[in-house]
Amino acid sequence: MKKSIRDFDLNGKKVIIRVDFNVPIKDGIIQDDNRIVMSLKTIKFAREKGAKIILLSHLGRIKEESDKEKNTLKPVRDRLSELLNYDVIFSNVTHGKELEDKVNSLKDGDILLVENTRYEDLDGKKESKCDEDLGKYWASLGDIFINDAFGTCHRVHASNVGIASNLPNGIGFLVEEELNNFKVLDNPNRPYTVILGGAKVSDKIGVIESLARTCDYILIGGGMAYTFLNALGYNVGSSLLDIESKDFCIDILKKYKDKIILPVDSIVSKELGSDIKLKNNNEFSPDDIGLDIGDKTIEEFKKIINKSKTIVWNGPLGYFEIDKYSKGTKEILDTLSKLDITVIIGGGDTASAATNFGYKDKFTHISTGGGASLELLEGKELPGIEVIDEI
Ligand code: AMP
């Protein structure tokens, strides 16, 4: 069993907590604060125990200097302060004197949020490539490291694996809960159905293969469905097509044709946001873009869902951010919410859809991690967890 935050005496200790504050932000406004809310349990616990808390998180990607401003964690500091009713201290820099001074002046119960760890990526991708010196430097700021960022546990970064390799360490409550929830899938009640959607097939190839072996049905919707339909010989017009994954789709459809269920119809538009039409698979014009599953597909998916005992869902079934393409995702959320079975929803977009459409508390578990939850489903060890000490 992995060590947890409960196993340490935190009083007066500088505790570095890697949290996942990678939240969607538009024009400085946080669109969905679920990840911040989910991290509160660990932060509050450390505070109550008298720790001096140092929070680290990434936000978005930093490839050039101009990415910094739109990916600052300042809006997160403000939201976190509101949620805690406490003025969270902020370090504008990820290394150097300002950060060190702020760490050294922390009093017991204080919380310091450090600016986006990926600012370090501007200098040779030090965070994302787990630069050894950077991991050591951040570790030198604290006494104990707690990993509570489930969403990055599948990555080897300086702010998770790097620090953990240099300090006594454990997992936080959020990571613990995520791992416990996914354990159900070691021995799922059957039929066990997986719903996959979202944009790209290539991100999900590994999981499709391993799930096809273990689950009873895979329902595929979203943009990724069109590569599969194309592999079956359909003209998918101007829909998303991941041509490099086509051979994989052909193989997997041959192997698991009874398990994999694809859309039979779609909502199409000529341009994103323009008029919509309902079309069967064989009716696409060259300029049609498939942007949601159609009514017959929704009914087919519901039939399988209604006889399932365990459901895992990763990836929205349409371009749900635009209302006219959100029906498939909404109807499936609604169907799932009425069932008394195990339903696990993973992936940032699917979790946002569930929250934004009003189904936040209706399921067994909504995971905060997209890639991490997919890798768990694949049966892989997550490096961010592997590095944590055993009790
Ligand atoms: P992913 O990160 O691969 O899970 O993709 C999530 C994104 O896929 C969301 O932003 C959805 O809007 C988008 N998406 C879902 N269905 C489609 C579709 N049919 N065409 C284009 N994008 C889609």
CSV table of C-alpha atoms and ligand atoms in Angstrom, one decimal:
chain,number,residue,atom,x,y,z
A,1,MET,CA,0.0,0.0,0.0
A,2,LYS,CA,1.2,3.5,-0.9
A,3,LYS,CA,2.0,6.0,1.9
A,4,SER,CA,-0.5,8.7,2.2
A,5,ILE,CA,-0.7,12.2,3.7
A,6,ARG,CA,-2.2,10.6,6.8
A,7,ASP,CA,1.1,8.8,7.6
A,8,PHE,CA,3.1,11.9,8.3
A,9,ASP,CA,3.4,14.3,11.2
A,10,LEU,CA,2.8,17.5,9.2
A,11,ASN,CA,3.0,20.0,12.1
A,12,GLY,CA,5.4,22.8,11.3
A,13,LYS,CA,6.7,20.9,8.2
A,14,LYS,CA,7.0,22.5,4.8
A,15,VAL,CA,4.7,20.2,2.7
A,16,ILE,CA,4.9,20.4,-1.1
A,17,ILE,CA,1.6,19.3,-2.6
A,18,ARG,CA,1.5,18.7,-6.3
A,19,VAL,CA,-2.1,19.5,-7.2
A,20,ASP,CA,-3.8,19.5,-10.6
A,21,PHE,CA,-5.1,23.0,-11.2
A,22,ASN,CA,-5.1,22.6,-14.9
A,23,VAL,CA,-8.5,24.1,-15.3
A,24,PRO,CA,-10.1,25.6,-18.4
A,25,ILE,CA,-9.7,29.4,-18.3
A,26,LYS,CA,-11.1,31.9,-20.9
A,27,ASP,CA,-10.3,35.6,-20.7
A,28,GLY,CA,-9.0,35.2,-17.2
A,29,ILE,CA,-12.3,33.4,-16.0
A,30,ILE,CA,-12.2,29.9,-14.8
A,31,GLN,CA,-14.8,27.9,-16.7
A,32,ASP,CA,-14.9,24.8,-14.4
A,33,ASP,CA,-13.3,24.8,-11.0
A,34,ASN,CA,-14.0,21.1,-10.2
A,35,ARG,CA,-10.3,20.3,-10.0
A,36,ILE,CA,-9.7,23.1,-7.5
A,37,VAL,CA,-12.6,22.0,-5.4
A,38,MET,CA,-11.4,18.4,-5.5
A,39,SER,CA,-8.0,19.3,-4.1
A,40,LEU,CA,-9.5,21.1,-1.1
A,41,LYS,CA,-9.7,18.0,1.1
A,42,THR,CA,-5.9,17.5,1.1
A,43,ILE,CA,-5.1,21.2,1.4
A,44,LYS,CA,-7.5,21.7,4.3
A,45,PHE,CA,-6.2,18.5,6.1
A,46,ALA,CA,-2.5,19.8,5.8
A,47,ARG,CA,-3.6,23.2,7.1
A,48,GLU,CA,-5.4,21.8,10.0
A,49,LYS,CA,-2.3,19.7,10.9
A,50,GLY,CA,-0.2,22.9,11.0
A,51,ALA,CA,1.8,22.4,7.8
A,52,LYS,CA,3.4,25.2,5.8
A,53,ILE,CA,1.9,24.4,2.4
A,54,ILE,CA,3.6,24.9,-1.0
A,55,LEU,CA,1.3,24.1,-3.9
A,56,LEU,CA,2.7,23.3,-7.4
A,57,SER,CA,0.6,22.8,-10.5
A,58,HIS,CA,0.9,23.1,-14.3
A,59,LEU,CA,-1.6,24.9,-16.5
A,60,GLY,CA,-1.9,24.4,-20.2
A,61,ARG,CA,1.2,24.3,-22.4
A,62,ILE,CA,4.1,26.8,-22.5
A,63,LYS,CA,5.9,26.7,-25.8
A,64,GLU,CA,6.8,30.4,-26.1
A,65,GLU,CA,7.1,33.5,-24.0
A,66,SER,CA,3.6,34.7,-25.1
A,67,ASP,CA,2.0,31.5,-23.7
A,68,LYS,CA,2.9,32.6,-20.2
A,69,GLU,CA,0.3,35.3,-19.7
A,70,LYS,CA,-2.7,33.2,-20.7
A,71,ASN,CA,-1.5,30.3,-18.6
A,72,THR,CA,-0.8,32.1,-15.3
A,73,LEU,CA,-2.2,30.5,-12.2
A,74,LYS,CA,-3.3,33.9,-10.8
A,75,PRO,CA,-7.0,33.3,-11.5
A,76,VAL,CA,-6.6,30.0,-9.7
A,77,ARG,CA,-5.0,31.7,-6.7
A,78,ASP,CA,-8.1,34.0,-6.5
A,79,ARG,CA,-10.6,31.1,-6.8
A,80,LEU,CA,-8.7,29.1,-4.2
A,81,SER,CA,-8.6,32.0,-1.8
A,82,GLU,CA,-12.4,32.4,-2.2
A,83,LEU,CA,-12.9,28.7,-1.6
A,84,LEU,CA,-10.7,28.6,1.5
A,85,ASN,CA,-11.7,32.0,2.8
A,86,TYR,CA,-8.0,32.7,3.2
A,87,ASP,CA,-5.6,34.9,1.2
A,88,VAL,CA,-3.4,32.4,-0.6
A,89,ILE,CA,0.2,33.7,-1.1
A,90,PHE,CA,1.5,33.6,-4.7
A,91,SER,CA,5.0,33.3,-6.1
A,92,ASN,CA,5.3,34.9,-9.5
A,93,VAL,CA,8.4,32.8,-10.3
A,94,THR,CA,9.0,29.0,-10.4
A,95,HIS,CA,12.6,29.4,-9.1
A,96,GLY,CA,14.8,32.0,-7.5
A,97,LYS,CA,14.8,34.5,-4.6
A,98,GLU,CA,11.2,35.5,-4.7
A,99,LEU,CA,10.1,31.9,-4.3
A,100,GLU,CA,12.7,31.1,-1.7
A,101,ASP,CA,11.9,34.1,0.4
A,102,LYS,CA,8.2,33.4,0.3
A,103,VAL,CA,8.8,29.8,1.3
A,104,ASN,CA,11.0,30.8,4.2
A,105,SER,CA,8.5,33.3,5.6
A,106,LEU,CA,5.6,30.8,5.6
A,107,LYS,CA,4.0,30.4,9.0
A,108,ASP,CA,2.2,27.2,10.1
A,109,GLY,CA,-1.1,26.9,8.2
A,110,ASP,CA,0.0,29.3,5.4
A,111,ILE,CA,-0.5,28.4,1.8
A,112,LEU,CA,1.8,29.4,-1.0
A,113,LEU,CA,0.8,28.8,-4.6
A,114,VAL,CA,3.8,28.8,-7.0
A,115,GLU,CA,3.3,30.0,-10.6
A,116,ASN,CA,2.7,27.4,-13.4
A,117,THR,CA,5.4,24.7,-13.3
A,118,ARG,CA,5.5,24.6,-17.1
A,119,TYR,CA,7.0,28.1,-17.2
A,120,GLU,CA,10.2,26.0,-16.7
A,121,ASP,CA,9.5,24.4,-20.1
A,122,LEU,CA,10.7,27.5,-21.8
A,123,ASP,CA,14.1,26.5,-20.7
A,124,GLY,CA,14.7,23.1,-22.4
A,125,LYS,CA,11.4,21.6,-21.2
A,126,LYS,CA,12.8,21.2,-17.8
A,127,GLU,CA,9.4,20.4,-16.1
A,128,SER,CA,8.0,18.1,-18.8
A,129,LYS,CA,11.3,16.3,-19.3
A,130,CYS,CA,11.8,15.8,-15.6
A,131,ASP,CA,15.1,17.7,-15.4
A,132,GLU,CA,17.0,16.2,-12.5
A,133,ASP,CA,18.3,19.5,-11.1
A,134,LEU,CA,14.8,21.1,-11.2
A,135,GLY,CA,13.3,18.1,-9.3
A,136,LYS,CA,16.1,18.5,-6.7
A,137,TYR,CA,15.7,22.2,-6.5
A,138,TRP,CA,11.9,22.1,-5.9
A,139,ALA,CA,12.4,19.2,-3.4
A,140,SER,CA,14.9,21.4,-1.5
A,141,LEU,CA,12.1,23.9,-0.7
A,142,GLY,CA,10.2,21.4,1.4
A,143,ASP,CA,10.3,18.5,4.0
A,144,ILE,CA,7.6,16.2,2.6
A,145,PHE,CA,6.1,15.7,-0.8
A,146,ILE,CA,2.5,14.8,-1.4
A,147,ASN,CA,1.2,13.9,-4.9
A,148,ASP,CA,-2.4,14.8,-5.2
A,149,ALA,CA,-2.4,15.5,-9.0
A,150,PHE,CA,-4.1,12.4,-10.4
A,151,GLY,CA,-4.4,14.1,-13.8
A,152,THR,CA,-0.6,14.1,-14.3
A,153,CYS,CA,0.3,10.7,-12.6
A,154,HIS,CA,0.8,9.2,-16.1
A,155,ARG,CA,3.6,11.7,-16.8
A,156,VAL,CA,7.2,11.7,-15.6
A,157,HIS,CA,7.6,15.4,-14.7
A,158,ALA,CA,10.0,17.3,-12.4
A,159,SER,CA,7.1,18.4,-10.3
A,160,ASN,CA,5.8,14.9,-9.5
A,161,VAL,CA,8.4,12.1,-10.1
A,162,GLY,CA,11.3,14.6,-9.8
A,163,ILE,CA,10.4,15.9,-6.4
A,164,ALA,CA,9.1,12.5,-5.1
A,165,SER,CA,12.5,11.0,-5.9
A,166,ASN,CA,14.2,13.5,-3.5
A,167,LEU,CA,11.8,13.7,-0.5
A,168,PRO,CA,9.8,11.5,1.9
A,169,ASN,CA,6.5,11.2,0.0
A,170,GLY,CA,2.9,10.0,-0.1
A,171,ILE,CA,-0.3,10.4,-2.0
A,172,GLY,CA,-3.1,12.9,-1.2
A,173,PHE,CA,-6.8,12.1,-0.7
A,174,LEU,CA,-7.8,12.9,-4.3
A,175,VAL,CA,-5.3,10.4,-5.7
A,176,GLU,CA,-6.3,7.8,-3.1
A,177,GLU,CA,-10.0,8.2,-4.0
A,178,GLU,CA,-9.3,8.0,-7.7
A,179,LEU,CA,-7.3,4.8,-7.3
A,180,ASN,CA,-9.9,3.2,-5.1
A,181,ASN,CA,-12.7,4.0,-7.6
A,182,PHE,CA,-10.8,2.5,-10.5
A,183,LYS,CA,-10.2,-0.7,-8.5
A,184,VAL,CA,-13.8,-1.8,-9.2
A,185,LEU,CA,-12.8,-2.4,-12.8
A,186,ASP,CA,-10.4,-5.1,-11.8
A,187,ASN,CA,-13.4,-7.3,-11.5
A,188,PRO,CA,-16.4,-5.5,-13.0
A,189,ASN,CA,-20.0,-6.5,-12.9
A,190,ARG,CA,-21.0,-7.6,-16.4
A,191,PRO,CA,-22.0,-6.6,-19.0
A,192,TYR,CA,-19.1,-4.1,-18.8
A,193,THR,CA,-19.5,-1.4,-21.4
A,194,VAL,CA,-17.0,1.3,-22.4
A,195,ILE,CA,-18.1,4.4,-24.2
A,196,LEU,CA,-15.3,6.3,-26.1
A,197,GLY,CA,-15.5,9.6,-27.8
A,198,GLY,CA,-13.5,12.7,-28.3
A,199,ALA,CA,-11.4,13.9,-31.1
A,200,LYS,CA,-8.4,11.6,-31.8
A,201,VAL,CA,-8.1,7.9,-32.2
A,202,SER,CA,-4.4,7.8,-31.8
A,203,ASP,CA,-4.6,9.0,-28.1
A,204,LYS,CA,-6.9,6.1,-27.4
A,205,ILE,CA,-5.4,3.3,-29.4
A,206,GLY,CA,-3.8,1.6,-26.4
A,207,VAL,CA,-6.9,1.7,-24.4
A,208,ILE,CA,-9.1,0.5,-27.2
A,209,GLU,CA,-7.0,-2.6,-27.6
A,210,SER,CA,-6.8,-3.6,-24.0
A,211,LEU,CA,-10.4,-2.8,-23.3
A,212,ALA,CA,-11.6,-4.7,-26.3
A,213,ARG,CA,-10.0,-7.8,-24.6
A,214,THR,CA,-11.6,-7.2,-21.2
A,215,CYS,CA,-15.0,-5.4,-21.7
A,216,ASP,CA,-18.2,-6.7,-23.3
A,217,TYR,CA,-19.0,-3.7,-25.5
A,218,ILE,CA,-17.3,-0.6,-26.8
A,219,LEU,CA,-19.5,2.2,-28.0
A,220,ILE,CA,-17.6,4.6,-30.1
A,221,GLY,CA,-18.9,8.1,-30.9
A,222,GLY,CA,-17.4,11.6,-31.2
A,223,GLY,CA,-14.9,12.7,-33.8
A,224,MET,CA,-13.0,9.4,-33.4
A,225,ALA,CA,-15.9,7.4,-34.8
A,226,TYR,CA,-15.3,8.7,-38.4
A,227,THR,CA,-11.9,7.0,-38.7
A,228,PHE,CA,-13.6,3.7,-37.8
A,229,LEU,CA,-16.4,4.4,-40.3
A,230,ASN,CA,-13.9,5.3,-42.9
A,231,ALA,CA,-12.1,2.0,-42.2
A,232,LEU,CA,-15.4,0.2,-42.9
A,233,GLY,CA,-15.5,2.0,-46.3
A,234,TYR,CA,-17.8,4.8,-45.6
A,235,ASN,CA,-17.3,8.3,-47.1
A,236,VAL,CA,-17.2,10.5,-44.0
A,237,GLY,CA,-17.1,13.8,-45.9
A,238,SER,CA,-15.0,16.4,-44.1
A,239,SER,CA,-15.4,14.8,-40.7
A,240,LEU,CA,-12.3,14.4,-38.5
A,241,LEU,CA,-10.2,11.6,-39.9
A,242,ASP,CA,-7.1,10.3,-38.3
A,243,ILE,CA,-5.7,8.6,-41.4
A,244,GLU,CA,-2.6,7.2,-39.6
A,245,SER,CA,-4.9,5.2,-37.3
A,246,LYS,CA,-6.9,3.7,-40.2
A,247,ASP,CA,-5.1,0.4,-40.4
A,248,PHE,CA,-5.4,0.0,-36.6
A,249,CYS,CA,-9.1,0.6,-36.9
A,250,ILE,CA,-9.4,-2.0,-39.7
A,251,ASP,CA,-7.6,-4.6,-37.6
A,252,ILE,CA,-9.4,-4.0,-34.4
A,253,LEU,CA,-12.8,-4.0,-36.2
A,254,LYS,CA,-12.0,-7.3,-37.7
A,255,LYS,CA,-10.9,-8.8,-34.4
A,256,TYR,CA,-13.7,-7.4,-32.2
A,257,LYS,CA,-16.6,-6.8,-34.6
A,258,ASP,CA,-19.2,-8.0,-32.2
A,259,LYS,CA,-18.0,-5.8,-29.3
A,260,ILE,CA,-17.4,-2.5,-31.1
A,261,ILE,CA,-20.6,-0.6,-31.8
A,262,LEU,CA,-20.3,2.4,-34.2
A,263,PRO,CA,-22.7,5.2,-35.0
A,264,VAL,CA,-25.3,4.5,-37.8
A,265,ASP,CA,-26.2,8.2,-38.2
A,266,SER,CA,-24.8,11.6,-37.4
A,267,ILE,CA,-25.7,15.3,-37.1
A,268,VAL,CA,-23.7,17.0,-39.8
A,269,SER,CA,-23.0,20.6,-40.8
A,270,LYS,CA,-21.1,22.2,-43.7
A,271,GLU,CA,-19.2,24.4,-41.3
A,272,LEU,CA,-18.8,24.3,-37.5
A,273,GLY,CA,-21.9,26.1,-36.2
A,274,SER,CA,-23.9,26.3,-39.5
A,275,ASP,CA,-27.2,24.5,-40.2
A,276,ILE,CA,-27.5,20.9,-39.1
A,277,LYS,CA,-28.9,17.8,-40.9
A,278,LEU,CA,-29.4,14.2,-39.7
A,279,LYS,CA,-27.6,11.8,-42.0
A,280,ASN,CA,-27.1,8.0,-42.2
A,281,ASN,CA,-23.6,6.7,-42.7
A,282,ASN,CA,-24.1,6.3,-46.4
A,283,GLU,CA,-25.5,9.8,-47.0
A,284,PHE,CA,-22.5,12.1,-46.4
A,285,SER,CA,-21.6,14.7,-49.0
A,286,PRO,CA,-17.9,15.5,-49.4
A,287,ASP,CA,-18.4,18.8,-47.4
A,288,ASP,CA,-20.4,17.3,-44.5
A,289,ILE,CA,-18.8,17.3,-41.1
A,290,GLY,CA,-20.1,14.8,-38.6
A,291,LEU,CA,-20.4,16.6,-35.3
A,292,ASP,CA,-22.7,14.5,-33.1
A,293,ILE,CA,-24.2,11.1,-33.1
A,294,GLY,CA,-27.7,10.9,-34.6
A,295,ASP,CA,-31.0,9.7,-33.1
A,296,LYS,CA,-30.8,6.1,-34.2
A,297,THR,CA,-27.3,5.8,-32.8
A,298,ILE,CA,-28.5,7.3,-29.5
A,299,GLU,CA,-31.2,4.6,-29.4
A,300,GLU,CA,-28.7,1.8,-30.2
A,301,PHE,CA,-26.3,3.1,-27.5
A,302,LYS,CA,-29.1,3.3,-25.0
A,303,LYS,CA,-30.1,-0.3,-25.6
A,304,ILE,CA,-26.7,-1.5,-24.7
A,305,ILE,CA,-26.3,0.9,-21.8
A,306,ASN,CA,-29.6,-0.3,-20.3
A,307,LYS,CA,-28.4,-3.9,-20.1
A,308,SER,CA,-25.0,-3.0,-18.7
A,309,LYS,CA,-23.9,-3.3,-15.1
A,310,THR,CA,-20.7,-1.4,-15.3
A,311,ILE,CA,-20.0,1.6,-17.6
A,312,VAL,CA,-16.8,3.6,-18.2
A,313,TRP,CA,-17.0,6.7,-20.4
A,314,ASN,CA,-14.1,8.7,-21.8
A,315,GLY,CA,-14.6,11.4,-24.4
A,316,PRO,CA,-17.7,13.3,-25.5
A,317,LEU,CA,-19.9,11.9,-28.2
A,318,GLY,CA,-20.1,15.1,-30.2
A,319,TYR,CA,-18.8,18.7,-30.4
A,320,PHE,CA,-20.8,19.3,-27.2
A,321,GLU,CA,-19.4,22.8,-26.6
A,322,ILE,CA,-21.8,24.0,-29.3
A,323,ASP,CA,-25.4,23.4,-28.2
A,324,LYS,CA,-26.7,22.0,-31.5
A,325,TYR,CA,-24.1,19.1,-31.4
A,326,SER,CA,-24.6,18.3,-27.7
A,327,LYS,CA,-27.7,16.1,-27.9
A,328,GLY,CA,-25.9,12.8,-28.0
A,329,THR,CA,-23.7,13.6,-25.0
A,330,LYS,CA,-26.6,15.0,-23.0
A,331,GLU,CA,-29.0,12.1,-23.8
A,332,ILE,CA,-26.4,9.5,-22.8
A,333,LEU,CA,-25.6,11.4,-19.6
A,334,ASP,CA,-29.3,11.5,-18.8
A,335,THR,CA,-29.7,7.7,-19.5
A,336,LEU,CA,-26.7,6.9,-17.3
A,337,SER,CA,-27.9,9.1,-14.5
A,338,LYS,CA,-31.1,7.1,-14.1
A,339,LEU,CA,-29.3,3.7,-13.7
A,340,ASP,CA,-28.4,2.1,-10.5
A,341,ILE,CA,-25.1,0.7,-11.8
A,342,THR,CA,-21.4,1.5,-11.6
A,343,VAL,CA,-20.7,4.5,-13.9
A,344,ILE,CA,-17.2,6.0,-14.1
A,345,ILE,CA,-16.6,9.1,-16.2
A,346,GLY,CA,-13.1,10.1,-17.0
A,347,GLY,CA,-11.4,12.8,-19.1
A,348,GLY,CA,-11.5,16.5,-18.7
A,349,ASP,CA,-14.0,17.2,-21.5
A,350,THR,CA,-16.4,14.4,-20.5
A,351,ALA,CA,-16.2,15.5,-16.8
A,352,SER,CA,-16.9,19.1,-17.8
A,353,ALA,CA,-19.9,18.0,-19.9
A,354,ALA,CA,-21.3,16.0,-17.0
A,355,THR,CA,-20.8,19.0,-14.6
A,356,ASN,CA,-22.0,21.7,-17.0
A,357,PHE,CA,-25.1,19.8,-18.1
A,358,GLY,CA,-26.1,19.2,-14.4
A,359,TYR,CA,-25.1,15.6,-13.8
A,360,LYS,CA,-22.2,16.2,-11.4
A,361,ASP,CA,-23.4,14.1,-8.5
A,362,LYS,CA,-25.2,11.4,-10.5
A,363,PHE,CA,-22.4,8.9,-11.0
A,364,THR,CA,-20.3,6.5,-9.1
A,365,HIS,CA,-17.2,8.6,-9.9
A,366,ILE,CA,-16.1,11.4,-12.1
A,367,SER,CA,-12.4,11.2,-12.6
A,368,THR,CA,-10.2,14.4,-12.6
A,369,GLY,CA,-7.8,12.7,-15.0
A,370,GLY,CA,-8.1,12.1,-18.7
A,371,GLY,CA,-4.9,10.5,-19.9
A,372,ALA,CA,-4.2,9.1,-16.4
A,373,SER,CA,-7.5,7.3,-16.2
A,374,LEU,CA,-7.1,5.9,-19.7
A,375,GLU,CA,-3.7,4.5,-18.7
A,376,LEU,CA,-5.2,2.9,-15.6
A,377,LEU,CA,-7.9,1.4,-17.8
A,378,GLU,CA,-5.1,0.0,-20.0
A,379,GLY,CA,-3.8,-1.7,-16.9
A,380,LYS,CA,-0.6,0.4,-16.9
A,381,GLU,CA,1.3,1.5,-13.8
A,382,LEU,CA,1.3,5.3,-13.4
A,383,PRO,CA,4.8,6.6,-12.9
A,384,GLY,CA,3.6,9.4,-10.6
A,385,ILE,CA,2.2,6.6,-8.3
A,386,GLU,CA,4.9,4.1,-8.8
A,387,VAL,CA,7.5,6.5,-7.4
A,388,ILE,CA,5.6,6.9,-4.1
A,389,ASP,CA,6.9,5.0,-1.1
A,390,GLU,CA,5.1,1.9,0.2
A,391,ILE,CA,4.1,1.9,3.8
B,1,AMP,P1,-10.4,14.4,-26.7
B,1,AMP,O1,-9.5,15.3,-26.0
B,1,AMP,O2,-9.8,13.5,-27.7
B,1,AMP,O3,-11.3,13.6,-25.7
B,1,AMP,O4,-11.4,15.3,-27.5
B,1,AMP,C1,-12.4,16.1,-26.8
B,1,AMP,C2,-12.9,17.1,-27.9
B,1,AMP,O5,-13.5,16.3,-28.9
B,1,AMP,C3,-14.0,18.0,-27.4
B,1,AMP,O6,-13.6,19.3,-27.4
B,1,AMP,C4,-15.1,17.8,-28.4
B,1,AMP,O7,-15.8,19.0,-28.8
B,1,AMP,C5,-14.4,17.2,-29.5
B,1,AMP,N1,-15.3,16.4,-30.4
B,1,AMP,C6,-16.2,15.5,-30.1
B,1,AMP,N2,-16.9,15.0,-31.1
B,1,AMP,C7,-16.4,15.7,-32.2
B,1,AMP,C8,-16.6,15.6,-33.6
B,1,AMP,N3,-17.6,14.8,-34.1
B,1,AMP,N4,-15.9,16.4,-34.4
B,1,AMP,C9,-14.9,17.2,-33.9
B,1,AMP,N5,-14.6,17.3,-32.6
B,1,AMP,C10,-15.4,16.5,-31.8
